[in-house]
């Protein structure tokens, strides 16, 4: 995030790091990513702070434990997993209700951006990586990731309430107008999601967001996968829609796993992603907010996603 976390006493970070045996001298805020907040400690550790009002602490702990087990027990070399504290946990509360912290090794590598278009060669490397992940037996901590839309209630409330003012901040009323203009499209696409969600399949360990923004390329060409907070059990297409573009990609995954991806399930998860983004952005703009860099990114995301859904 470009904005610093609201209401967090950053003086809590250094004492909390001692649970990992880290006495940080330099702690620099890193305005990267979207959703969580990050610092770099002494150039050696990557500190992530999550707002657990947006998702449960227990759910985030399950995800962090799963990532750590995939690295430590399954031995997956591409998993950039959280480090454990002296008492063995991967997540630590910073305050009583809102913020929790995890710590990762600081990895040298070149990161991508969400909207990057990977080359066919890079897509192949990501497909190989995902195939290895999907063949891995799930750790006991792996949470289930149902296909149901997490923020559906927020979105349906917004659709019902476009005839009254929204009072969250400077983007609230523009967002209300935008949702009103696209109400028919959103209701139709929610119906599409319900119809398509009946498709099932054998669940595997999925990352959830293996897009270019969550990939690091090492100097030797190896790819690493970061941001495991969405890890969970689901059908492989939850991951694959991010990377598969043509029949060669489909065949590569099928050859690696013995399982042919379902084009309908790929379409389902692409639609789910878009609707989930709209729900998140609407919830943001109906809550207290300012005209900040992160709010501007969210507005661009909302407008772009609605345009794509209307095509």
C-alpha positions as a LaTeX table, in Angstrom:
\begin{tabular}{lrrr}
\hline
Residue & $x$ (\AA) & $y$ (\AA) & $z$ (\AA) \\
\hline
Unk1 & 0.00 & 0.00 & 0.00 \\
Unk2 & 1.13 & 3.55 & $-0.70$ \\
Unk3 & $-0.78$ & 4.91 & 2.29 \\
Unk4 & 0.55 & 4.08 & 5.74 \\
Unk5 & $-1.77$ & 2.07 & 7.99 \\
Unk6 & $-4.35$ & 4.17 & 9.76 \\
Unk7 & $-4.24$ & 4.06 & 13.53 \\
Unk8 & $-1.13$ & 1.88 & 13.81 \\
Unk9 & 1.59 & 2.90 & 16.26 \\
Unk10 & 4.65 & 2.03 & 14.16 \\
Unk11 & 6.69 & 2.07 & 17.38 \\
Unk12 & 5.20 & $-1.38$ & 18.03 \\
Unk13 & 7.08 & $-2.93$ & 15.12 \\
Unk14 & 10.60 & $-3.08$ & 16.57 \\
Unk15 & 9.56 & $-4.70$ & 19.87 \\
Unk16 & 7.39 & $-7.18$ & 17.96 \\
Unk17 & 10.32 & $-8.15$ & 15.72 \\
Unk18 & 12.19 & $-9.44$ & 18.76 \\
Unk19 & 9.82 & $-12.43$ & 18.76 \\
Unk20 & 11.70 & $-13.44$ & 15.58 \\
Unk21 & 15.07 & $-12.68$ & 17.22 \\
Unk22 & 15.44 & $-9.50$ & 15.16 \\
Unk23 & 16.76 & $-6.26$ & 16.70 \\
Unk24 & 16.18 & $-3.97$ & 13.75 \\
Unk25 & 18.30 & $-0.85$ & 13.40 \\
Unk26 & 16.80 & 0.43 & 10.13 \\
Unk27 & 13.12 & $-0.01$ & 9.41 \\
Unk28 & 11.98 & 1.54 & 6.13 \\
Unk29 & 8.39 & 1.71 & 4.91 \\
Unk30 & 7.99 & 0.00 & 1.50 \\
Unk31 & 5.02 & 1.43 & $-0.48$ \\
Unk32 & 4.46 & $-1.69$ & $-2.58$ \\
Unk33 & 1.58 & $-4.07$ & $-3.24$ \\
Unk34 & $-2.08$ & $-3.54$ & $-2.46$ \\
Unk35 & $-3.95$ & $-4.71$ & 0.61 \\
Unk36 & $-1.20$ & $-5.11$ & 3.23 \\
Unk37 & 1.53 & $-2.80$ & 4.54 \\
Unk38 & 5.24 & $-3.51$ & 4.29 \\
Unk39 & 8.58 & $-2.50$ & 5.78 \\
Unk40 & 12.14 & $-3.63$ & 5.12 \\
Unk41 & 14.19 & $-4.28$ & 8.27 \\
Unk42 & 17.97 & $-3.87$ & 7.97 \\
Unk43 & 17.77 & $-4.90$ & 4.31 \\
Unk44 & 17.36 & $-8.53$ & 5.42 \\
Unk45 & 13.72 & $-9.01$ & 6.39 \\
Unk46 & 10.43 & $-8.09$ & 4.75 \\
Unk47 & 7.83 & $-7.18$ & 7.37 \\
Unk48 & 4.14 & $-7.41$ & 6.46 \\
Unk49 & 1.30 & $-5.95$ & 8.52 \\
Unk50 & $-2.28$ & $-6.98$ & 7.71 \\
Unk51 & $-5.53$ & $-5.37$ & 8.79 \\
Unk52 & $-7.37$ & $-8.38$ & 10.22 \\
Unk53 & $-10.68$ & $-6.51$ & 10.36 \\
Unk54 & $-10.83$ & $-7.17$ & 6.60 \\
Unk55 & $-10.26$ & $-10.92$ & 7.08 \\
Unk56 & $-10.09$ & $-13.06$ & 10.17 \\
Unk57 & $-6.91$ & $-13.42$ & 12.16 \\
Unk58 & $-7.44$ & $-17.18$ & 12.36 \\
Unk59 & $-7.90$ & $-17.42$ & 8.59 \\
Unk60 & $-4.71$ & $-15.46$ & 7.93 \\
Unk61 & $-2.84$ & $-17.62$ & 10.45 \\
Unk62 & $-4.00$ & $-20.75$ & 8.61 \\
Unk63 & $-2.69$ & $-19.33$ & 5.35 \\
Unk64 & 0.69 & $-18.39$ & 6.82 \\
Unk65 & 1.07 & $-21.80$ & 8.47 \\
Unk66 & 0.22 & $-23.48$ & 5.16 \\
Unk67 & 2.85 & $-21.47$ & 3.28 \\
Unk68 & 5.46 & $-22.28$ & 5.92 \\
Unk69 & 4.61 & $-25.99$ & 5.76 \\
Unk70 & 4.81 & $-25.99$ & 1.95 \\
Unk71 & 8.34 & $-24.64$ & 2.24 \\
Unk72 & 9.54 & $-26.55$ & 5.31 \\
Unk73 & 7.83 & $-29.93$ & 4.95 \\
Unk74 & 6.95 & $-30.24$ & 1.26 \\
Unk75 & 10.23 & $-28.59$ & 0.27 \\
Unk76 & 8.77 & $-26.38$ & $-2.48$ \\
Unk77 & 11.68 & $-24.09$ & $-3.38$ \\
Unk78 & 9.55 & $-21.38$ & $-5.02$ \\
Unk79 & 7.48 & $-20.64$ & $-1.90$ \\
Unk80 & 8.56 & $-17.41$ & $-0.19$ \\
Unk81 & 7.19 & $-18.39$ & 3.19 \\
Unk82 & 6.89 & $-16.54$ & 6.50 \\
Unk83 & 9.55 & $-17.11$ & 9.12 \\
Unk84 & 8.64 & $-18.57$ & 12.49 \\
Unk85 & 9.01 & $-16.82$ & 15.82 \\
Unk86 & 10.92 & $-18.40$ & 18.67 \\
Unk87 & 7.72 & $-20.12$ & 19.81 \\
Unk88 & 7.00 & $-21.44$ & 16.32 \\
Unk89 & 4.20 & $-19.21$ & 15.09 \\
Unk90 & 4.10 & $-17.33$ & 11.77 \\
Unk91 & 1.75 & $-14.47$ & 12.73 \\
Unk92 & 1.72 & $-12.14$ & 15.71 \\
Unk93 & $-0.85$ & $-9.57$ & 16.80 \\
Unk94 & 0.36 & $-5.97$ & 17.04 \\
Unk95 & $-2.74$ & $-4.72$ & 18.87 \\
Unk96 & $-5.90$ & $-6.21$ & 20.33 \\
Unk97 & $-8.23$ & $-5.97$ & 17.36 \\
Unk98 & $-6.86$ & $-4.67$ & 14.07 \\
Unk99 & $-3.27$ & $-5.37$ & 12.99 \\
Unk100 & $-1.13$ & $-8.51$ & 12.80 \\
Unk101 & 2.45 & $-8.97$ & 11.59 \\
Unk102 & 4.41 & $-11.62$ & 9.74 \\
Unk103 & 8.06 & $-11.61$ & 8.70 \\
Unk104 & 9.66 & $-12.97$ & 5.53 \\
Unk105 & 13.22 & $-13.21$ & 4.27 \\
Unk106 & 14.06 & $-10.26$ & 2.03 \\
Unk107 & 14.65 & $-11.88$ & $-1.36$ \\
Unk108 & 16.65 & $-10.33$ & $-4.18$ \\
Unk109 & 14.71 & $-10.57$ & $-7.41$ \\
Unk110 & 12.89 & $-8.61$ & $-10.07$ \\
Unk111 & 9.16 & $-8.33$ & $-9.46$ \\
Unk112 & 6.40 & $-7.81$ & $-11.97$ \\
Unk113 & 3.18 & $-5.82$ & $-12.00$ \\
Unk114 & $-0.38$ & $-7.13$ & $-12.00$ \\
Unk115 & $-1.10$ & $-6.03$ & $-15.57$ \\
Unk116 & 2.10 & $-7.38$ & $-17.14$ \\
Unk117 & 1.77 & $-9.72$ & $-20.14$ \\
Unk118 & 4.22 & $-12.62$ & $-19.64$ \\
Unk119 & 5.96 & $-14.12$ & $-22.64$ \\
Unk120 & 5.06 & $-17.69$ & $-23.69$ \\
Unk121 & 8.33 & $-18.84$ & $-22.10$ \\
Unk122 & 7.50 & $-17.20$ & $-18.77$ \\
Unk123 & 3.95 & $-18.57$ & $-18.86$ \\
Unk124 & 5.43 & $-22.02$ & $-19.29$ \\
Unk125 & 7.62 & $-21.57$ & $-16.22$ \\
Unk126 & 4.64 & $-20.43$ & $-14.15$ \\
Unk127 & 2.53 & $-23.36$ & $-15.37$ \\
Unk128 & 5.32 & $-25.76$ & $-14.34$ \\
Unk129 & 5.49 & $-24.10$ & $-10.92$ \\
Unk130 & 1.73 & $-24.34$ & $-10.44$ \\
Unk131 & 1.68 & $-27.95$ & $-11.58$ \\
Unk132 & 4.21 & $-28.78$ & $-8.85$ \\
Unk133 & 2.14 & $-26.93$ & $-6.27$ \\
Unk134 & $-1.07$ & $-28.67$ & $-7.35$ \\
Unk135 & 0.57 & $-32.11$ & $-7.13$ \\
Unk136 & 1.67 & $-31.44$ & $-3.53$ \\
Unk137 & $-0.40$ & $-33.03$ & $-0.73$ \\
Unk138 & $-2.13$ & $-30.25$ & 1.22 \\
Unk139 & $-0.82$ & $-29.46$ & 4.71 \\
Unk140 & $-3.37$ & $-29.99$ & 7.48 \\
Unk141 & $-3.61$ & $-26.23$ & 7.98 \\
Unk142 & $-4.74$ & $-25.54$ & 4.39 \\
Unk143 & $-8.01$ & $-23.56$ & 4.44 \\
Unk144 & $-10.85$ & $-24.29$ & 2.03 \\
Unk145 & $-11.53$ & $-21.61$ & $-0.58$ \\
Unk146 & $-15.14$ & $-21.98$ & $-1.71$ \\
Unk147 & $-16.16$ & $-20.51$ & $-5.03$ \\
Unk148 & $-18.86$ & $-18.35$ & $-3.43$ \\
Unk149 & $-18.17$ & $-14.62$ & $-3.68$ \\
Unk150 & $-16.68$ & $-13.43$ & $-0.38$ \\
Unk151 & $-17.99$ & $-9.88$ & $-0.69$ \\
Unk152 & $-21.36$ & $-10.71$ & $-2.22$ \\
Unk153 & $-23.36$ & $-9.16$ & 0.61 \\
Unk154 & $-21.48$ & $-5.86$ & 0.20 \\
Unk155 & $-22.17$ & $-5.83$ & $-3.52$ \\
Unk156 & $-25.85$ & $-6.72$ & $-3.22$ \\
Unk157 & $-26.34$ & $-4.08$ & $-0.52$ \\
Unk158 & $-24.75$ & $-1.51$ & $-2.81$ \\
Unk159 & $-27.00$ & $-2.48$ & $-5.71$ \\
Unk160 & $-30.08$ & $-2.06$ & $-3.49$ \\
Unk161 & $-28.94$ & 1.33 & $-2.21$ \\
Unk162 & $-28.02$ & 3.31 & $-5.31$ \\
Unk163 & $-31.06$ & 5.55 & $-4.77$ \\
Unk164 & $-29.72$ & 7.08 & $-1.54$ \\
Unk165 & $-26.49$ & 9.02 & $-0.82$ \\
Unk166 & $-23.24$ & 7.21 & $-0.02$ \\
Unk167 & $-21.22$ & 9.01 & 2.64 \\
Unk168 & $-17.81$ & 7.30 & 2.83 \\
Unk169 & $-15.67$ & 10.07 & 1.36 \\
Unk170 & $-14.77$ & 11.84 & $-1.90$ \\
Unk171 & $-15.24$ & 8.74 & $-4.07$ \\
Unk172 & $-18.48$ & 7.58 & $-2.46$ \\
Unk173 & $-20.98$ & 9.45 & $-4.63$ \\
Unk174 & $-19.05$ & 8.86 & $-7.90$ \\
Unk175 & $-18.95$ & 5.16 & $-7.00$ \\
Unk176 & $-22.70$ & 5.17 & $-6.35$ \\
Unk177 & $-23.31$ & 6.63 & $-9.80$ \\
Unk178 & $-20.99$ & 4.12 & $-11.42$ \\
Unk179 & $-22.68$ & 1.15 & $-9.71$ \\
Unk180 & $-26.11$ & 2.50 & $-10.66$ \\
Unk181 & $-25.02$ & 2.78 & $-14.30$ \\
Unk182 & $-23.74$ & $-0.81$ & $-14.29$ \\
Unk183 & $-26.45$ & $-2.35$ & $-12.10$ \\
Unk184 & $-27.92$ & $-4.42$ & $-14.92$ \\
Unk185 & $-24.52$ & $-5.78$ & $-15.90$ \\
Unk186 & $-23.64$ & $-6.65$ & $-12.30$ \\
Unk187 & $-26.92$ & $-8.48$ & $-11.66$ \\
Unk188 & $-26.53$ & $-10.42$ & $-14.89$ \\
Unk189 & $-22.95$ & $-11.37$ & $-14.09$ \\
Unk190 & $-23.90$ & $-12.46$ & $-10.56$ \\
Unk191 & $-26.50$ & $-14.75$ & $-12.15$ \\
Unk192 & $-23.78$ & $-16.07$ & $-14.49$ \\
Unk193 & $-21.58$ & $-16.79$ & $-11.46$ \\
Unk194 & $-24.36$ & $-18.73$ & $-9.73$ \\
Unk195 & $-25.01$ & $-20.79$ & $-12.83$ \\
Unk196 & $-21.34$ & $-21.54$ & $-13.47$ \\
Unk197 & $-20.49$ & $-22.27$ & $-9.81$ \\
Unk198 & $-22.27$ & $-25.62$ & $-10.01$ \\
Unk199 & $-19.21$ & $-27.04$ & $-11.74$ \\
Unk200 & $-17.00$ & $-29.02$ & $-9.36$ \\
Unk201 & $-13.74$ & $-30.89$ & $-9.38$ \\
Unk202 & $-11.01$ & $-32.37$ & $-7.21$ \\
Unk203 & $-9.53$ & $-29.66$ & $-4.95$ \\
Unk204 & $-5.78$ & $-29.09$ & $-4.75$ \\
Unk205 & $-3.52$ & $-26.61$ & $-2.96$ \\
Unk206 & $-3.88$ & $-23.33$ & $-4.85$ \\
Unk207 & $-2.05$ & $-20.04$ & $-4.37$ \\
Unk208 & $-5.05$ & $-17.94$ & $-5.41$ \\
Unk209 & $-3.27$ & $-14.98$ & $-7.02$ \\
Unk210 & $-0.31$ & $-16.19$ & $-9.13$ \\
Unk211 & $-0.28$ & $-13.10$ & $-11.34$ \\
Unk212 & 2.94 & $-11.29$ & $-12.39$ \\
Unk213 & 2.74 & $-8.94$ & $-9.41$ \\
Unk214 & 3.28 & $-11.91$ & $-7.08$ \\
Unk215 & 6.23 & $-13.37$ & $-8.98$ \\
Unk216 & 9.92 & $-12.66$ & $-8.41$ \\
Unk217 & 12.54 & $-13.63$ & $-10.97$ \\
Unk218 & 15.96 & $-14.48$ & $-9.55$ \\
Unk219 & 19.18 & $-13.64$ & $-11.39$ \\
Unk220 & 19.51 & $-17.31$ & $-12.39$ \\
Unk221 & 16.04 & $-17.24$ & $-14.01$ \\
Unk222 & 14.18 & $-19.12$ & $-11.27$ \\
Unk223 & 10.72 & $-17.86$ & $-10.35$ \\
Unk224 & 9.51 & $-17.40$ & $-6.78$ \\
Unk225 & 5.92 & $-16.94$ & $-5.66$ \\
Unk226 & 5.07 & $-14.42$ & $-2.91$ \\
Unk227 & 1.89 & $-13.32$ & $-1.09$ \\
Unk228 & 0.44 & $-16.60$ & 0.20 \\
Unk229 & $-2.39$ & $-15.08$ & 2.23 \\
Unk230 & $-4.91$ & $-16.45$ & $-0.31$ \\
Unk231 & $-3.55$ & $-20.02$ & $-0.35$ \\
Unk232 & $-6.24$ & $-22.68$ & $-0.05$ \\
Unk233 & $-8.01$ & $-25.76$ & $-1.31$ \\
Unk234 & $-9.85$ & $-25.25$ & $-4.60$ \\
Unk235 & $-9.89$ & $-26.58$ & $-8.14$ \\
Unk236 & $-6.69$ & $-25.86$ & $-10.14$ \\
Unk237 & $-8.49$ & $-23.36$ & $-12.37$ \\
Unk238 & $-8.52$ & $-20.92$ & $-9.44$ \\
Unk239 & $-4.83$ & $-20.40$ & $-10.25$ \\
Unk240 & $-4.69$ & $-21.31$ & $-13.90$ \\
Unk241 & $-6.95$ & $-18.60$ & $-15.31$ \\
Unk242 & $-4.23$ & $-16.07$ & $-14.40$ \\
Unk243 & $-1.68$ & $-17.69$ & $-16.73$ \\
Unk244 & $-3.25$ & $-19.93$ & $-19.39$ \\
Unk245 & $-3.72$ & $-18.15$ & $-22.71$ \\
Unk246 & $-3.78$ & $-20.81$ & $-25.44$ \\
Unk247 & $-3.98$ & $-24.51$ & $-26.24$ \\
Unk248 & $-0.23$ & $-24.96$ & $-25.76$ \\
Unk249 & $-0.58$ & $-23.75$ & $-22.16$ \\
Unk250 & $-3.49$ & $-26.12$ & $-21.57$ \\
Unk251 & $-1.48$ & $-29.03$ & $-22.97$ \\
Unk252 & 1.59 & $-28.17$ & $-20.89$ \\
Unk253 & $-0.39$ & $-28.29$ & $-17.65$ \\
Unk254 & $-2.18$ & $-31.50$ & $-18.66$ \\
Unk255 & 1.14 & $-33.17$ & $-19.50$ \\
Unk256 & 2.59 & $-32.16$ & $-16.12$ \\
Unk257 & $-0.37$ & $-33.24$ & $-13.99$ \\
Unk258 & $-2.46$ & $-35.69$ & $-16.02$ \\
Unk259 & $-5.40$ & $-33.35$ & $-15.55$ \\
Unk260 & $-6.81$ & $-31.23$ & $-18.37$ \\
Unk261 & $-8.00$ & $-27.78$ & $-17.26$ \\
Unk262 & $-11.70$ & $-27.08$ & $-17.75$ \\
Unk263 & $-12.24$ & $-23.96$ & $-19.93$ \\
Unk264 & $-15.59$ & $-23.31$ & $-18.23$ \\
Unk265 & $-13.94$ & $-23.33$ & $-14.80$ \\
Unk266 & $-11.25$ & $-20.94$ & $-16.07$ \\
Unk267 & $-14.02$ & $-18.56$ & $-17.14$ \\
Unk268 & $-15.77$ & $-19.01$ & $-13.78$ \\
Unk269 & $-12.73$ & $-17.97$ & $-11.75$ \\
Unk270 & $-11.97$ & $-15.03$ & $-14.01$ \\
Unk271 & $-15.53$ & $-13.79$ & $-13.48$ \\
Unk272 & $-15.31$ & $-14.44$ & $-9.74$ \\
Unk273 & $-12.10$ & $-12.38$ & $-9.52$ \\
Unk274 & $-13.71$ & $-9.41$ & $-11.28$ \\
Unk275 & $-16.87$ & $-9.46$ & $-9.14$ \\
Unk276 & $-14.82$ & $-9.85$ & $-5.96$ \\
Unk277 & $-12.76$ & $-6.81$ & $-6.94$ \\
Unk278 & $-15.92$ & $-4.75$ & $-7.50$ \\
Unk279 & $-17.25$ & $-5.83$ & $-4.10$ \\
Unk280 & $-13.97$ & $-4.87$ & $-2.38$ \\
Unk281 & $-13.81$ & $-1.48$ & $-4.08$ \\
Unk282 & $-17.45$ & $-0.72$ & $-3.25$ \\
Unk283 & $-16.88$ & $-1.62$ & 0.39 \\
Unk284 & $-13.84$ & 0.70 & 0.39 \\
Unk285 & $-15.75$ & 3.66 & $-1.04$ \\
Unk286 & $-18.74$ & 3.19 & 1.27 \\
Unk287 & $-16.37$ & 3.30 & 4.27 \\
Unk288 & $-14.50$ & 6.38 & 5.55 \\
Unk289 & $-11.72$ & 7.25 & 3.07 \\
Unk290 & $-9.79$ & 10.21 & 1.71 \\
Unk291 & $-8.39$ & 11.25 & $-1.64$ \\
Unk292 & $-5.21$ & 9.23 & $-1.22$ \\
Unk293 & $-2.96$ & 7.38 & $-3.68$ \\
Unk294 & $-4.50$ & 4.02 & $-2.68$ \\
Unk295 & $-8.02$ & 5.41 & $-3.11$ \\
Unk296 & $-7.06$ & 6.61 & $-6.60$ \\
Unk297 & $-5.77$ & 3.14 & $-7.47$ \\
Unk298 & $-9.02$ & 1.64 & $-6.18$ \\
Unk299 & $-11.09$ & 4.07 & $-8.29$ \\
Unk300 & $-9.13$ & 3.14 & $-11.41$ \\
Unk301 & $-9.59$ & $-0.52$ & $-10.54$ \\
Unk302 & $-13.35$ & $-0.13$ & $-10.08$ \\
Unk303 & $-13.88$ & 1.75 & $-13.35$ \\
Unk304 & $-11.68$ & $-0.61$ & $-15.35$ \\
Unk305 & $-13.26$ & $-3.76$ & $-13.92$ \\
Unk306 & $-16.80$ & $-2.55$ & $-14.57$ \\
Unk307 & $-15.89$ & $-1.70$ & $-18.16$ \\
Unk308 & $-14.48$ & $-5.20$ & $-18.63$ \\
Unk309 & $-17.58$ & $-6.86$ & $-17.13$ \\
Unk310 & $-19.81$ & $-4.90$ & $-19.49$ \\
Unk311 & $-18.05$ & $-6.16$ & $-22.64$ \\
\hline
\end{tabular}
